Amino acid sequence: VVGPRTVLSAQVFLGRAARVGAECWLHAGAHVATECVLHDRVRLHPGVVVGADGFGYEFADGRHVKVPQIGLVEIESDVEVGANTVFD
């Protein structure tokens, strides 16, 4: 879902069930992962990733085992995020 007056620049990716509010601006290469939410007037500069898989491991049975990363990222209204920032 993309709100009114929102701008999606080249190579923006929106995952399944992602929601982007009104009057947002997602610059080139921004990535909003599955089920993540951007409220109104959010600006993502080039290369921002919202909802990347976190770096989560636990030590079990003598080795590191990946822990499933569940949940989502939600960014409230009137937020500007600088280039190449990642929210896991």
Short mmCIF file of N, CA, C and O in Angstrom, two decimals:
data_model
loop_
_atom_site.label_atom_id
_atom_site.label_comp_id
_atom_site.label_asym_id
_atom_site.label_seq_id
_atom_site.Cartn_x
_atom_site.Cartn_y
_atom_site.Cartn_z
N VAL A 1 0.85 -1.18 0.00
CA VAL A 1 0.00 0.00 0.00
C VAL A 1 0.89 1.23 0.00
O VAL A 1 1.82 1.32 0.81
N VAL A 2 0.63 2.15 -0.91
CA VAL A 2 1.40 3.40 -1.01
C VAL A 2 0.42 4.57 -0.92
O VAL A 2 -0.55 4.63 -1.69
N GLY A 3 0.66 5.49 0.02
CA GLY A 3 -0.23 6.62 0.24
C GLY A 3 -0.15 7.67 -0.84
O GLY A 3 0.77 7.67 -1.68
N PRO A 4 -1.09 8.61 -0.83
CA PRO A 4 -1.13 9.66 -1.84
C PRO A 4 0.08 10.60 -1.76
O PRO A 4 0.62 10.83 -0.68
N ARG A 5 0.48 11.08 -2.91
CA ARG A 5 1.57 12.05 -3.07
C ARG A 5 2.92 11.51 -2.58
O ARG A 5 3.82 12.27 -2.24
N THR A 6 3.06 10.21 -2.56
CA THR A 6 4.33 9.58 -2.22
C THR A 6 5.13 9.37 -3.49
O THR A 6 4.59 8.99 -4.52
N VAL A 7 6.45 9.62 -3.40
CA VAL A 7 7.35 9.47 -4.55
C VAL A 7 8.23 8.25 -4.32
O VAL A 7 8.90 8.14 -3.30
N LEU A 8 8.23 7.34 -5.29
CA LEU A 8 9.11 6.18 -5.28
C LEU A 8 10.11 6.35 -6.41
O LEU A 8 9.74 6.30 -7.58
N SER A 9 11.37 6.55 -6.08
CA SER A 9 12.40 6.75 -7.09
C SER A 9 12.85 5.41 -7.67
O SER A 9 12.36 4.35 -7.27
N ALA A 10 13.81 5.47 -8.58
CA ALA A 10 14.30 4.27 -9.28
C ALA A 10 14.80 3.22 -8.30
O ALA A 10 15.43 3.52 -7.30
N GLN A 11 14.49 1.98 -8.60
CA GLN A 11 14.98 0.81 -7.88
C GLN A 11 14.55 0.75 -6.42
O GLN A 11 15.21 0.11 -5.60
N VAL A 12 13.44 1.37 -6.08
CA VAL A 12 12.87 1.22 -4.74
C VAL A 12 12.19 -0.14 -4.68
O VAL A 12 11.54 -0.58 -5.63
N PHE A 13 12.35 -0.84 -3.55
CA PHE A 13 11.72 -2.14 -3.36
C PHE A 13 10.76 -2.07 -2.18
O PHE A 13 11.13 -1.58 -1.10
N LEU A 14 9.53 -2.55 -2.38
CA LEU A 14 8.56 -2.68 -1.31
C LEU A 14 8.19 -4.15 -1.18
O LEU A 14 7.70 -4.76 -2.14
N GLY A 15 8.42 -4.73 -0.02
CA GLY A 15 8.12 -6.14 0.20
C GLY A 15 6.64 -6.40 0.37
O GLY A 15 5.82 -5.47 0.46
N ARG A 16 6.30 -7.66 0.45
CA ARG A 16 4.91 -8.09 0.61
C ARG A 16 4.30 -7.43 1.85
O ARG A 16 4.89 -7.41 2.92
N ALA A 17 3.13 -6.86 1.67
CA ALA A 17 2.34 -6.24 2.74
C ALA A 17 3.04 -5.04 3.39
O ALA A 17 2.67 -4.63 4.48
N ALA A 18 4.05 -4.46 2.73
CA ALA A 18 4.66 -3.22 3.23
C ALA A 18 3.65 -2.09 3.06
O ALA A 18 2.84 -2.11 2.13
N ARG A 19 3.72 -1.11 3.96
CA ARG A 19 2.81 0.04 3.89
C ARG A 19 3.62 1.32 3.97
O ARG A 19 4.45 1.48 4.87
N VAL A 20 3.33 2.23 3.04
CA VAL A 20 4.01 3.53 2.99
C VAL A 20 2.93 4.60 3.02
O VAL A 20 2.01 4.57 2.20
N GLY A 21 3.05 5.54 3.95
CA GLY A 21 2.04 6.56 4.13
C GLY A 21 2.04 7.64 3.06
O GLY A 21 2.72 7.54 2.04
N ALA A 22 1.33 8.71 3.34
CA ALA A 22 1.18 9.85 2.43
C ALA A 22 2.41 10.74 2.45
O ALA A 22 3.09 10.87 3.47
N GLU A 23 2.70 11.34 1.31
CA GLU A 23 3.73 12.36 1.15
C GLU A 23 5.13 11.90 1.56
O GLU A 23 5.94 12.68 2.05
N CYS A 24 5.41 10.62 1.38
CA CYS A 24 6.75 10.09 1.64
C CYS A 24 7.61 10.26 0.41
O CYS A 24 7.11 10.46 -0.70
N TRP A 25 8.91 10.16 0.57
CA TRP A 25 9.83 10.21 -0.56
C TRP A 25 10.90 9.16 -0.32
O TRP A 25 11.70 9.27 0.61
N LEU A 26 10.88 8.12 -1.14
CA LEU A 26 11.87 7.05 -1.05
C LEU A 26 12.84 7.22 -2.22
O LEU A 26 12.46 7.05 -3.39
N HIS A 27 14.06 7.61 -1.89
CA HIS A 27 15.08 7.87 -2.91
C HIS A 27 15.57 6.55 -3.50
O HIS A 27 15.27 5.46 -3.01
N ALA A 28 16.40 6.65 -4.53
CA ALA A 28 16.87 5.50 -5.29
C ALA A 28 17.45 4.41 -4.40
O ALA A 28 18.25 4.67 -3.51
N GLY A 29 17.02 3.19 -4.65
CA GLY A 29 17.57 2.04 -3.97
C GLY A 29 17.07 1.79 -2.57
O GLY A 29 17.56 0.89 -1.89
N ALA A 30 16.10 2.55 -2.10
CA ALA A 30 15.54 2.30 -0.76
C ALA A 30 14.80 0.96 -0.77
O ALA A 30 14.22 0.55 -1.78
N HIS A 31 14.82 0.28 0.37
CA HIS A 31 14.24 -1.06 0.49
C HIS A 31 13.38 -1.10 1.75
O HIS A 31 13.90 -0.87 2.85
N VAL A 32 12.10 -1.39 1.58
CA VAL A 32 11.19 -1.53 2.71
C VAL A 32 10.71 -2.98 2.69
O VAL A 32 9.98 -3.39 1.79
N ALA A 33 11.14 -3.76 3.67
CA ALA A 33 10.92 -5.21 3.66
C ALA A 33 9.48 -5.58 4.02
O ALA A 33 8.66 -4.73 4.40
N THR A 34 9.22 -6.86 3.93
CA THR A 34 7.91 -7.44 4.19
C THR A 34 7.28 -6.94 5.49
O THR A 34 7.92 -6.96 6.53
N GLU A 35 6.05 -6.46 5.38
CA GLU A 35 5.21 -6.04 6.49
C GLU A 35 5.72 -4.82 7.27
O GLU A 35 5.15 -4.47 8.31
N CYS A 36 6.76 -4.16 6.80
CA CYS A 36 7.24 -2.96 7.48
C CYS A 36 6.33 -1.78 7.15
O CYS A 36 5.64 -1.77 6.13
N VAL A 37 6.34 -0.77 8.03
CA VAL A 37 5.41 0.35 7.91
C VAL A 37 6.16 1.68 7.99
O VAL A 37 6.95 1.89 8.90
N LEU A 38 5.88 2.55 7.04
CA LEU A 38 6.34 3.94 7.10
C LEU A 38 5.09 4.80 7.22
O LEU A 38 4.18 4.69 6.40
N HIS A 39 5.04 5.65 8.22
CA HIS A 39 3.89 6.54 8.36
C HIS A 39 4.07 7.74 7.41
O HIS A 39 4.87 7.68 6.48
N ASP A 40 3.38 8.81 7.62
CA ASP A 40 3.35 9.94 6.68
C ASP A 40 4.63 10.78 6.72
O ASP A 40 5.26 10.93 7.76
N ARG A 41 4.98 11.33 5.56
CA ARG A 41 6.08 12.29 5.39
C ARG A 41 7.44 11.72 5.83
O ARG A 41 8.28 12.43 6.37
N VAL A 42 7.65 10.45 5.57
CA VAL A 42 8.95 9.82 5.84
C VAL A 42 9.82 9.97 4.60
O VAL A 42 9.34 9.79 3.48
N ARG A 43 11.08 10.31 4.80
CA ARG A 43 12.02 10.43 3.68
C ARG A 43 13.16 9.46 3.91
O ARG A 43 13.85 9.53 4.92
N LEU A 44 13.34 8.53 2.96
CA LEU A 44 14.44 7.58 3.00
C LEU A 44 15.43 7.96 1.91
O LEU A 44 15.08 7.97 0.73
N HIS A 45 16.66 8.28 2.29
CA HIS A 45 17.68 8.64 1.31
C HIS A 45 18.22 7.39 0.63
O HIS A 45 17.90 6.26 1.02
N PRO A 46 19.07 7.54 -0.40
CA PRO A 46 19.52 6.38 -1.19
C PRO A 46 20.14 5.28 -0.34
O PRO A 46 20.91 5.53 0.58
N GLY A 47 19.74 4.05 -0.66
CA GLY A 47 20.34 2.88 -0.04
C GLY A 47 19.81 2.50 1.33
O GLY A 47 20.30 1.54 1.93
N VAL A 48 18.81 3.19 1.84
CA VAL A 48 18.26 2.84 3.17
C VAL A 48 17.54 1.49 3.09
O VAL A 48 16.83 1.21 2.13
N VAL A 49 17.74 0.66 4.12
CA VAL A 49 17.05 -0.63 4.22
C VAL A 49 16.25 -0.64 5.52
O VAL A 49 16.80 -0.44 6.59
N VAL A 50 14.96 -0.85 5.39
CA VAL A 50 14.06 -0.93 6.55
C VAL A 50 13.58 -2.37 6.66
O VAL A 50 12.93 -2.88 5.75
N GLY A 51 13.96 -3.03 7.76
CA GLY A 51 13.49 -4.39 8.00
C GLY A 51 14.41 -5.48 7.51
O GLY A 51 13.97 -6.57 7.17
N ALA A 52 15.72 -5.22 7.49
CA ALA A 52 16.67 -6.27 7.12
C ALA A 52 16.68 -7.35 8.19
O ALA A 52 16.36 -7.11 9.35
N ASP A 53 17.06 -8.55 7.79
CA ASP A 53 17.20 -9.64 8.75
C ASP A 53 18.31 -9.29 9.71
O ASP A 53 19.42 -8.95 9.30
N GLY A 54 18.03 -9.34 11.00
CA GLY A 54 19.02 -8.99 12.01
C GLY A 54 20.13 -10.03 12.12
O GLY A 54 20.00 -11.15 11.63
N PHE A 55 21.20 -9.66 12.75
CA PHE A 55 22.33 -10.56 12.96
C PHE A 55 22.11 -11.25 14.29
O PHE A 55 22.52 -10.75 15.34
N GLY A 56 21.41 -12.38 14.27
CA GLY A 56 21.07 -13.05 15.51
C GLY A 56 21.48 -14.51 15.50
O GLY A 56 20.99 -15.30 14.70
N TYR A 57 22.40 -14.85 16.40
CA TYR A 57 22.86 -16.24 16.53
C TYR A 57 22.92 -16.59 18.01
O TYR A 57 23.09 -15.74 18.87
N GLU A 58 22.77 -17.88 18.29
CA GLU A 58 22.99 -18.38 19.64
C GLU A 58 23.92 -19.58 19.55
O GLU A 58 23.99 -20.25 18.51
N PHE A 59 24.62 -19.83 20.62
CA PHE A 59 25.54 -20.96 20.66
C PHE A 59 24.80 -22.15 21.23
O PHE A 59 24.34 -22.13 22.39
N ALA A 60 24.61 -23.19 20.43
CA ALA A 60 23.87 -24.38 20.86
C ALA A 60 24.52 -25.62 20.25
O ALA A 60 24.92 -25.60 19.08
N ASP A 61 24.61 -26.66 21.03
CA ASP A 61 25.19 -27.92 20.56
C ASP A 61 26.57 -27.73 19.97
O ASP A 61 26.92 -28.34 18.95
N GLY A 62 27.36 -26.84 20.57
CA GLY A 62 28.73 -26.65 20.15
C GLY A 62 28.94 -25.83 18.89
O GLY A 62 30.03 -25.79 18.34
N ARG A 63 27.90 -25.16 18.42
CA ARG A 63 28.05 -24.32 17.22
C ARG A 63 27.08 -23.14 17.27
O ARG A 63 26.14 -23.13 18.05
N HIS A 64 27.33 -22.17 16.41
CA HIS A 64 26.44 -21.01 16.31
C HIS A 64 25.27 -21.37 15.40
O HIS A 64 25.46 -21.87 14.29
N VAL A 65 24.07 -21.09 15.89
CA VAL A 65 22.84 -21.39 15.15
C VAL A 65 22.07 -20.09 14.95
O VAL A 65 21.88 -19.31 15.88
N LYS A 66 21.64 -19.86 13.71
CA LYS A 66 20.88 -18.65 13.40
C LYS A 66 19.54 -18.67 14.11
O LYS A 66 18.83 -19.66 14.08
N VAL A 67 19.22 -17.56 14.76
CA VAL A 67 17.93 -17.41 15.44
C VAL A 67 17.00 -16.67 14.48
O VAL A 67 17.36 -15.61 13.95
N PRO A 68 15.81 -17.22 14.23
CA PRO A 68 14.88 -16.53 13.33
C PRO A 68 14.58 -15.11 13.83
O PRO A 68 14.32 -14.90 15.02
N GLN A 69 14.63 -14.16 12.93
CA GLN A 69 14.34 -12.77 13.25
C GLN A 69 12.89 -12.51 12.86
O GLN A 69 12.54 -12.55 11.69
N ILE A 70 12.04 -12.29 13.85
CA ILE A 70 10.62 -12.09 13.59
C ILE A 70 10.23 -10.67 13.97
O ILE A 70 10.93 -9.99 14.69
N GLY A 71 9.13 -10.24 13.46
CA GLY A 71 8.67 -8.90 13.75
C GLY A 71 8.80 -8.00 12.54
O GLY A 71 9.02 -8.47 11.42
N LEU A 72 8.70 -6.71 12.77
CA LEU A 72 8.76 -5.75 11.67
C LEU A 72 9.32 -4.44 12.20
O LEU A 72 9.52 -4.28 13.39
N VAL A 73 9.57 -3.53 11.28
CA VAL A 73 10.02 -2.19 11.64
C VAL A 73 8.91 -1.22 11.28
O VAL A 73 8.32 -1.31 10.20
N GLU A 74 8.64 -0.27 12.18
CA GLU A 74 7.64 0.76 11.93
C GLU A 74 8.29 2.11 12.21
O GLU A 74 8.83 2.33 13.29
N ILE A 75 8.24 3.01 11.21
CA ILE A 75 8.82 4.34 11.35
C ILE A 75 7.68 5.34 11.38
O ILE A 75 6.85 5.38 10.46
N GLU A 76 7.62 6.13 12.45
CA GLU A 76 6.53 7.09 12.64
C GLU A 76 6.64 8.26 11.64
O GLU A 76 7.61 8.38 10.90
N SER A 77 5.69 9.15 11.67
CA SER A 77 5.60 10.29 10.74
C SER A 77 6.72 11.30 10.97
O SER A 77 7.25 11.43 12.08
N ASP A 78 7.07 12.01 9.90
CA ASP A 78 8.01 13.13 9.92
C ASP A 78 9.42 12.72 10.32
O ASP A 78 10.08 13.40 11.11
N VAL A 79 9.89 11.61 9.75
CA VAL A 79 11.24 11.11 10.00
C VAL A 79 12.03 11.13 8.70
O VAL A 79 11.53 10.74 7.65
N GLU A 80 13.27 11.59 8.78
CA GLU A 80 14.18 11.56 7.63
C GLU A 80 15.36 10.67 7.99
O GLU A 80 15.97 10.83 9.05
N VAL A 81 15.67 9.71 7.12
CA VAL A 81 16.71 8.72 7.38
C VAL A 81 17.83 8.91 6.36
O VAL A 81 17.59 8.90 5.15
N GLY A 82 19.06 9.04 6.85
CA GLY A 82 20.23 9.29 5.99
C GLY A 82 20.62 8.09 5.15
O GLY A 82 20.26 6.94 5.45
N ALA A 83 21.41 8.34 4.13
CA ALA A 83 21.81 7.34 3.15
C ALA A 83 22.48 6.14 3.80
O ALA A 83 23.24 6.26 4.76
N ASN A 84 22.18 4.97 3.25
CA ASN A 84 22.79 3.69 3.62
C ASN A 84 22.58 3.28 5.08
O ASN A 84 23.37 2.52 5.63
N THR A 85 21.54 3.77 5.70
CA THR A 85 21.18 3.36 7.06
C THR A 85 20.37 2.07 6.98
O THR A 85 19.60 1.86 6.04
N VAL A 86 20.56 1.18 7.98
CA VAL A 86 19.81 -0.08 8.00
C VAL A 86 19.12 -0.24 9.34
O VAL A 86 19.72 -0.07 10.39
N PHE A 87 17.84 -0.57 9.29
CA PHE A 87 17.04 -0.91 10.47
C PHE A 87 16.74 -2.39 10.41
O PHE A 87 16.00 -2.84 9.54
N ASP A 88 17.35 -3.17 11.31
CA ASP A 88 17.11 -4.63 11.34
C ASP A 88 15.82 -4.91 12.06
O ASP A 88 15.40 -4.19 12.92
#
